Coordinates of C-alpha atoms and ligand atoms in Angstrom, one line a residue:
M16 CA -15.0 -25.4 -18.4
K17 CA -10.6 -25.9 -18.0
G18 CA -8.3 -24.1 -14.8
I19 CA -5.7 -24.2 -13.7
V20 CA -5.8 -25.3 -10.9
K21 CA -2.9 -25.0 -8.0
F22 CA -3.8 -28.0 -5.9
K23 CA -0.9 -28.4 -3.8
D24 CA 2.8 -27.2 -2.9
G25 CA 5.2 -28.0 -5.4
K26 CA 5.9 -28.2 -9.2
D27 CA 3.4 -31.7 -8.8
G28 CA 1.1 -29.2 -7.5
W29 CA -0.7 -27.8 -11.1
E30 CA -2.9 -28.8 -13.0
L31 CA -5.1 -27.6 -15.8
R32 CA -8.9 -29.1 -14.6
E33 CA -11.9 -29.5 -15.9
V34 CA -13.5 -27.3 -12.7
E35 CA -17.4 -25.9 -12.4
R36 CA -17.7 -22.4 -14.7
A37 CA -19.4 -20.2 -12.5
E38 CA -23.1 -18.2 -12.9
P39 CA -22.4 -14.2 -12.8
L40 CA -23.7 -12.7 -9.4
E41 CA -26.3 -9.7 -9.3
N42 CA -23.4 -7.6 -9.3
E43 CA -20.8 -9.3 -11.4
V44 CA -20.4 -10.4 -15.5
E45 CA -18.7 -13.7 -16.5
I46 CA -15.4 -12.5 -18.5
E47 CA -14.2 -14.9 -21.5
I48 CA -10.9 -14.9 -21.0
I49 CA -9.0 -13.6 -24.7
S50 CA -5.1 -12.8 -22.3
A51 CA -3.8 -14.0 -19.8
G52 CA 0.0 -13.1 -18.1
I53 CA 2.1 -14.8 -16.1
C54 CA 3.8 -12.1 -13.6
G55 CA 6.5 -12.4 -11.5
S56 CA 4.9 -13.1 -7.8
E57 CA 2.9 -16.3 -10.2
L58 CA 6.5 -17.3 -10.7
H59 CA 7.3 -17.0 -6.9
L60 CA 4.5 -19.7 -6.3
Y61 CA 5.5 -21.5 -9.1
H62 CA 8.7 -21.7 -6.3
D63 CA 6.3 -21.9 -3.3
N64 CA 7.4 -18.3 -2.1
H65 CA 3.7 -16.9 -2.3
W66 CA 0.6 -17.8 -0.7
Y67 CA -2.2 -19.4 -2.1
T68 CA -5.7 -21.6 -1.3
P69 CA -5.1 -24.7 -2.1
G70 CA -8.0 -25.7 -5.1
T71 CA -8.3 -21.6 -6.6
V72 CA -7.9 -20.8 -10.3
I73 CA -4.7 -18.9 -10.3
G74 CA -4.2 -15.3 -12.0
H75 CA -4.9 -12.5 -11.7
E76 CA -3.5 -10.1 -15.5
W77 CA -5.7 -10.9 -17.7
A78 CA -8.9 -9.1 -20.5
G79 CA -11.0 -10.6 -22.6
I80 CA -14.8 -9.9 -23.8
I81 CA -17.8 -9.8 -21.0
S82 CA -20.1 -13.3 -21.7
R83 CA -23.3 -12.8 -18.9
V84 CA -23.8 -10.3 -16.9
G85 CA -25.5 -10.0 -13.6
A86 CA -29.1 -8.9 -12.8
K87 CA -28.3 -5.3 -11.8
V88 CA -24.8 -5.1 -13.2
K89 CA -25.5 -1.1 -15.7
G90 CA -22.7 0.3 -17.4
F91 CA -21.5 -3.1 -19.3
K92 CA -23.0 -5.9 -21.7
V93 CA -22.4 -8.2 -23.4
G94 CA -19.5 -8.0 -26.1
D95 CA -17.8 -4.9 -25.0
R96 CA -14.1 -5.5 -24.3
V97 CA -13.1 -4.7 -20.2
V98 CA -9.8 -5.6 -18.4
S99 CA -11.1 -5.0 -14.1
E100 CA -9.3 -5.5 -11.0
N101 CA -8.8 -7.9 -9.1
D102 CA -10.9 -7.4 -6.0
K103 CA -13.8 -9.1 -4.9
N104 CA -15.0 -9.6 -1.8
V105 CA -13.7 -5.8 -1.2
C106 CA -15.7 -3.9 1.9
G107 CA -16.5 -1.0 -0.3
Y108 CA -16.7 1.1 3.6
C109 CA -13.0 1.6 4.3
D110 CA -10.7 4.1 3.9
F111 CA -9.1 2.0 1.2
C112 CA -12.0 1.4 -0.2
R113 CA -13.8 4.6 0.0
S114 CA -10.5 6.4 -2.2
G115 CA -10.3 3.3 -4.8
Y116 CA -6.9 1.5 -3.1
K117 CA -9.7 -1.4 -2.9
S118 CA -6.3 -3.9 -3.5
L119 CA -5.3 -2.6 0.2
C120 CA -8.9 -2.9 1.6
Q121 CA -8.5 -4.6 5.3
N122 CA -11.6 -5.5 5.8
R123 CA -12.0 -8.6 3.3
E124 CA -14.7 -11.2 4.2
G125 CA -12.2 -13.6 5.9
G126 CA -9.4 -12.1 6.4
S127 CA -7.1 -10.2 3.9
R128 CA -5.8 -13.4 2.4
E129 CA -8.8 -15.0 1.9
N130 CA -11.1 -13.5 -1.1
V131 CA -7.9 -12.2 -2.9
V132 CA -8.2 -13.3 -7.0
G133 CA -6.0 -15.5 -8.2
Y134 CA -4.7 -16.6 -4.9
S135 CA -7.4 -18.0 -3.1
K136 CA -10.5 -17.2 -5.0
N137 CA -10.5 -18.7 -8.4
G138 CA -9.0 -16.0 -11.3
G139 CA -8.2 -15.8 -15.0
W140 CA -6.5 -19.0 -16.4
A141 CA -9.1 -20.1 -17.1
E142 CA -12.0 -19.9 -19.8
Y143 CA -13.9 -17.1 -18.1
V144 CA -14.4 -15.7 -15.0
C145 CA -16.4 -13.7 -13.1
M146 CA -15.6 -10.0 -11.4
P147 CA -17.9 -7.8 -10.2
E148 CA -19.3 -4.0 -12.5
H149 CA -17.3 -2.1 -10.0
G150 CA -13.7 -3.0 -10.7
L151 CA -14.7 -3.0 -14.4
L152 CA -12.6 -1.3 -17.3
K153 CA -13.1 -0.9 -20.9
V154 CA -10.2 -1.6 -23.2
P155 CA -9.2 0.7 -25.5
E156 CA -10.3 0.5 -29.5
N157 CA -6.7 1.4 -30.5
T158 CA -5.1 -1.7 -27.2
T159 CA -5.3 -5.5 -28.2
F160 CA -6.5 -8.1 -25.5
D161 CA -2.4 -9.4 -25.7
E162 CA -1.5 -6.0 -24.3
A163 CA -4.1 -5.3 -22.7
C164 CA -3.8 -8.1 -20.2
M165 CA -1.0 -6.1 -18.5
A166 CA -3.1 -3.2 -17.9
E167 CA -2.7 -5.3 -14.2
P168 CA 1.4 -4.6 -13.8
V169 CA 1.5 -1.2 -15.7
S170 CA -1.2 -0.1 -13.1
V171 CA 0.9 -1.1 -9.9
I172 CA 3.5 0.7 -12.1
A173 CA 1.6 4.3 -12.9
L174 CA 0.3 4.2 -9.4
A175 CA 3.9 3.7 -7.7
L176 CA 6.4 6.3 -10.8
C177 CA 3.0 8.6 -11.5
I178 CA 0.9 9.3 -8.6
K179 CA 1.9 8.0 -4.9
T180 CA 6.3 9.7 -5.7
P181 CA 6.0 11.0 -9.7
I182 CA 9.3 10.9 -12.1
T183 CA 9.8 14.5 -13.2
V184 CA 10.4 15.8 -15.6
G185 CA 14.9 15.9 -16.3
E186 CA 15.1 13.2 -13.9
T187 CA 18.0 10.3 -13.8
V188 CA 16.1 6.9 -13.2
V189 CA 17.7 3.4 -12.1
V190 CA 15.6 0.5 -12.9
Q191 CA 17.0 -2.4 -11.3
G192 CA 15.9 -5.1 -12.5
C193 CA 14.8 -6.4 -16.6
G194 CA 11.4 -8.9 -15.9
T195 CA 8.1 -7.3 -17.6
M196 CA 7.7 -5.3 -14.3
G197 CA 11.3 -3.4 -14.3
I198 CA 10.8 -2.7 -18.3
I199 CA 7.6 -1.6 -18.6
C200 CA 9.0 0.6 -15.3
A201 CA 11.7 2.2 -16.9
L202 CA 9.5 2.6 -20.7
V203 CA 6.9 4.9 -17.9
A204 CA 9.8 6.8 -16.1
R205 CA 10.4 7.5 -19.5
A206 CA 7.1 8.6 -20.9
C207 CA 6.8 11.1 -17.7
G208 CA 9.7 13.1 -18.8
A209 CA 13.0 11.3 -17.0
G210 CA 16.2 12.2 -18.3
K211 CA 18.2 9.7 -18.5
V212 CA 16.9 6.3 -17.9
I213 CA 19.4 3.4 -16.7
I214 CA 18.4 0.2 -16.7
T215 CA 20.0 -3.4 -15.1
G216 CA 20.4 -7.5 -16.4
T217 CA 23.0 -9.8 -15.7
E218 CA 24.7 -11.4 -18.0
D219 CA 21.2 -14.3 -17.2
D220 CA 19.4 -11.3 -19.2
E221 CA 22.0 -10.9 -21.9
A222 CA 20.5 -13.4 -24.8
V223 CA 16.7 -12.0 -24.1
R224 CA 15.8 -9.1 -22.6
L225 CA 18.5 -7.3 -21.8
K226 CA 18.6 -7.3 -25.9
I227 CA 14.6 -6.4 -25.5
C228 CA 15.4 -3.6 -23.6
R229 CA 17.8 -2.0 -27.0
E230 CA 15.1 -2.9 -29.3
L231 CA 12.8 -0.9 -27.1
G232 CA 15.2 2.4 -27.3
I233 CA 15.9 2.4 -23.5
E234 CA 18.7 4.7 -23.2
Y235 CA 21.2 2.8 -20.8
V236 CA 21.7 -0.8 -21.6
I237 CA 23.8 -2.6 -18.1
N238 CA 24.8 -5.5 -17.8
I239 CA 26.5 -5.1 -13.8
Q240 CA 28.8 -8.1 -14.7
R241 CA 30.6 -6.8 -17.8
E242 CA 30.0 -3.2 -16.4
D243 CA 30.3 -0.9 -13.6
L244 CA 27.4 0.0 -12.6
K245 CA 28.4 2.8 -10.3
Q246 CA 30.7 4.2 -11.9
I247 CA 28.5 4.6 -15.5
V248 CA 25.7 6.2 -12.7
L249 CA 28.5 8.8 -11.1
N250 CA 29.7 9.6 -14.6
L251 CA 26.2 10.4 -15.7
T252 CA 25.3 12.8 -13.1
D253 CA 28.3 14.7 -12.6
G254 CA 28.9 11.8 -9.2
R255 CA 26.2 13.1 -7.5
G256 CA 23.9 10.1 -8.1
A257 CA 20.3 9.1 -9.8
D258 CA 17.1 11.6 -8.7
V259 CA 15.9 7.8 -8.3
V260 CA 16.4 4.0 -8.0
V261 CA 13.0 1.3 -9.3
E262 CA 14.1 -1.1 -7.2
A263 CA 12.3 -4.5 -9.1
S264 CA 14.5 -7.0 -9.5
G265 CA 14.4 -8.3 -6.1
S266 CA 17.1 -9.9 -5.1
P267 CA 18.8 -9.0 -2.1
K268 CA 21.9 -7.8 -2.7
A269 CA 19.5 -5.2 -5.4
I270 CA 18.0 -3.8 -3.0
V271 CA 21.1 -3.0 -1.0
D272 CA 22.8 -1.3 -3.9
C273 CA 20.3 1.3 -4.2
L274 CA 21.9 2.7 -1.7
S275 CA 24.6 3.9 -3.5
L276 CA 23.3 4.2 -6.8
V277 CA 20.5 7.3 -5.4
R278 CA 21.9 10.9 -4.5
V279 CA 21.6 12.7 -0.8
Q280 CA 17.8 12.9 -0.7
G281 CA 17.0 11.3 -3.1
K282 CA 14.4 8.7 -4.1
I283 CA 13.9 4.6 -4.3
I284 CA 11.1 3.4 -5.3
A285 CA 10.4 -0.7 -4.5
I286 CA 8.2 -2.7 -6.7
G287 CA 6.7 -6.4 -6.3
E288 CA 8.1 -9.2 -4.0
S289 CA 11.7 -10.1 -3.1
P290 CA 12.3 -14.3 -2.4
T291 CA 13.5 -13.9 1.3
S292 CA 11.3 -11.9 3.2
A293 CA 14.0 -10.5 5.3
V294 CA 17.3 -8.2 3.9
E295 CA 19.5 -6.5 6.0
Y296 CA 19.4 -3.0 5.3
P297 CA 22.3 -0.7 6.1
Y298 CA 20.3 2.0 7.9
N299 CA 22.1 4.8 9.6
P300 CA 24.3 4.8 5.7
A301 CA 20.1 6.0 4.5
M302 CA 19.7 8.0 6.8
F303 CA 22.5 10.2 6.8
R304 CA 22.1 10.1 3.3
A305 CA 18.7 11.5 3.6
V306 CA 16.9 8.7 0.7
S307 CA 13.1 8.5 0.6
L308 CA 12.5 4.8 0.5
I309 CA 9.2 3.5 -0.4
F310 CA 7.1 0.3 -0.9
N311 CA 4.3 -0.3 -3.2
M312 CA 2.1 -3.1 -3.7
G313 CA -1.0 -3.2 -5.4
S314 CA -2.9 -0.3 -6.8
S315 CA -5.5 2.2 -6.7
Y316 CA -9.1 2.4 -9.9
E317 CA -6.8 6.1 -11.4
S318 CA -3.9 4.1 -11.5
W319 CA -5.8 1.0 -14.0
K320 CA -7.0 4.3 -15.8
M321 CA -3.7 5.4 -16.5
A322 CA -2.1 2.0 -17.2
L323 CA -5.1 2.1 -20.4
K324 CA -4.2 5.8 -21.2
L325 CA -0.6 5.1 -21.2
M326 CA -1.1 2.3 -23.9
E327 CA -4.2 4.1 -25.8
L328 CA -2.1 7.5 -26.2
K329 CA 0.9 4.5 -27.3
K330 CA 3.0 7.0 -24.3
I331 CA 4.6 3.3 -24.3
D332 CA 5.1 -0.2 -26.3
L333 CA 4.4 -3.1 -24.3
K334 CA 4.2 -5.4 -27.3
P335 CA 8.3 -6.1 -28.3
L336 CA 7.4 -7.2 -24.1
I337 CA 5.4 -10.4 -25.1
T338 CA 7.3 -13.6 -26.0
H339 CA 5.4 -15.8 -25.8
K340 CA 1.9 -17.5 -26.6
L341 CA 1.4 -20.8 -24.9
P342 CA -2.6 -23.0 -24.6
L343 CA -3.3 -23.6 -21.3
S344 CA -1.9 -26.8 -21.6
E345 CA 1.0 -25.8 -21.9
F346 CA 1.2 -24.0 -18.4
K347 CA 4.3 -24.9 -17.5
K348 CA 6.1 -24.2 -20.5
G349 CA 5.7 -21.3 -19.3
F350 CA 7.0 -20.9 -15.7
D351 CA 10.3 -22.8 -17.0
L352 CA 10.6 -20.6 -19.9
L353 CA 10.7 -17.7 -17.0
D354 CA 13.1 -19.9 -14.7
S355 CA 15.4 -19.7 -17.6
K356 CA 14.5 -16.3 -18.9
E357 CA 14.9 -17.7 -22.0
G358 CA 10.4 -15.1 -21.9
L359 CA 9.5 -12.0 -21.2
K360 CA 5.5 -11.8 -20.8
V361 CA 4.0 -15.1 -20.9
I362 CA 0.8 -14.6 -22.8
F363 CA -2.3 -17.7 -22.0
K364 CA -4.1 -17.6 -24.9
P365 CA -7.4 -19.7 -23.6
E366 CA -9.0 -20.6 -27.0
M367 CA -5.5 -22.2 -28.4
Ligands
LIG403 ZN1 1.0 -9.5 -11.8
LIG404 ZN1 -12.5 -1.7 2.6

């Protein structure tokens, strides 16, 4: 089968290769990939700002149809439309696994970075992927594969904004950054009943991403190079500041700016990665304002179910986020579209 392999550092370290089509283990199914998204962390990988194991098929966001089942699989059959939690070889008995947080398992065979699907174990930018039954979820009938392949990012956001630090009715929420994660954060905040939702971008985002934000009806779409974000937030909150600021841009400046946008005792919710590992942070000002700063990584079984419910119940509309569909062979174009910000959600379609 064909798969997009990263075999060495650098932009020339990628290739669409013929790779072995693995047999599903007895507790696994093989999924024929119908749609597979490019995630922001894979763009970091493209720029050598993410770890991986050379020779791995990349990709951790996908949706597809079960094409083969292992002997001990009970709840799923060939033909089922599925997505899956992207964890393999987790222990099943640590506190994190038992409470549904498999992505945080600390006992993965070979260590925490050795068994991560799409970085160190073959992932979903391929014609097929094999995954264990314990992570599978059925795609609702009214949800397309192109939408469902975003279940992974939505599940990360559902964990952050619906479970861990729930957004409540009437809150003013600022989302910094209008990539896929930022826009989904704004949509989920609205679905949770937020009063005012403000999303930010820069001049580079104007042509595509901020336009999509406006089309989606996000109330306040702010180009921070044209408008004074802090003043707007203060005006909208009677001078108090936002109840919640979601940092989804990764920009070191935006990370620091969260503090000037949030109210006293407000919450800053950090989602996603920054390209730099250390960011200088105004610790004392955060302390004096008694701000909560909450970090998020990965998702949980509960948040995956929520992600699919958000789609099934039409609480969030993901279709406008999809700007490009490409065959696997045009993966470089996919990265370029994201780098230039012409693309928002770029999806690979192996059958193309
Ligand atoms: Zn992702
Ligand atoms: Zn575990």
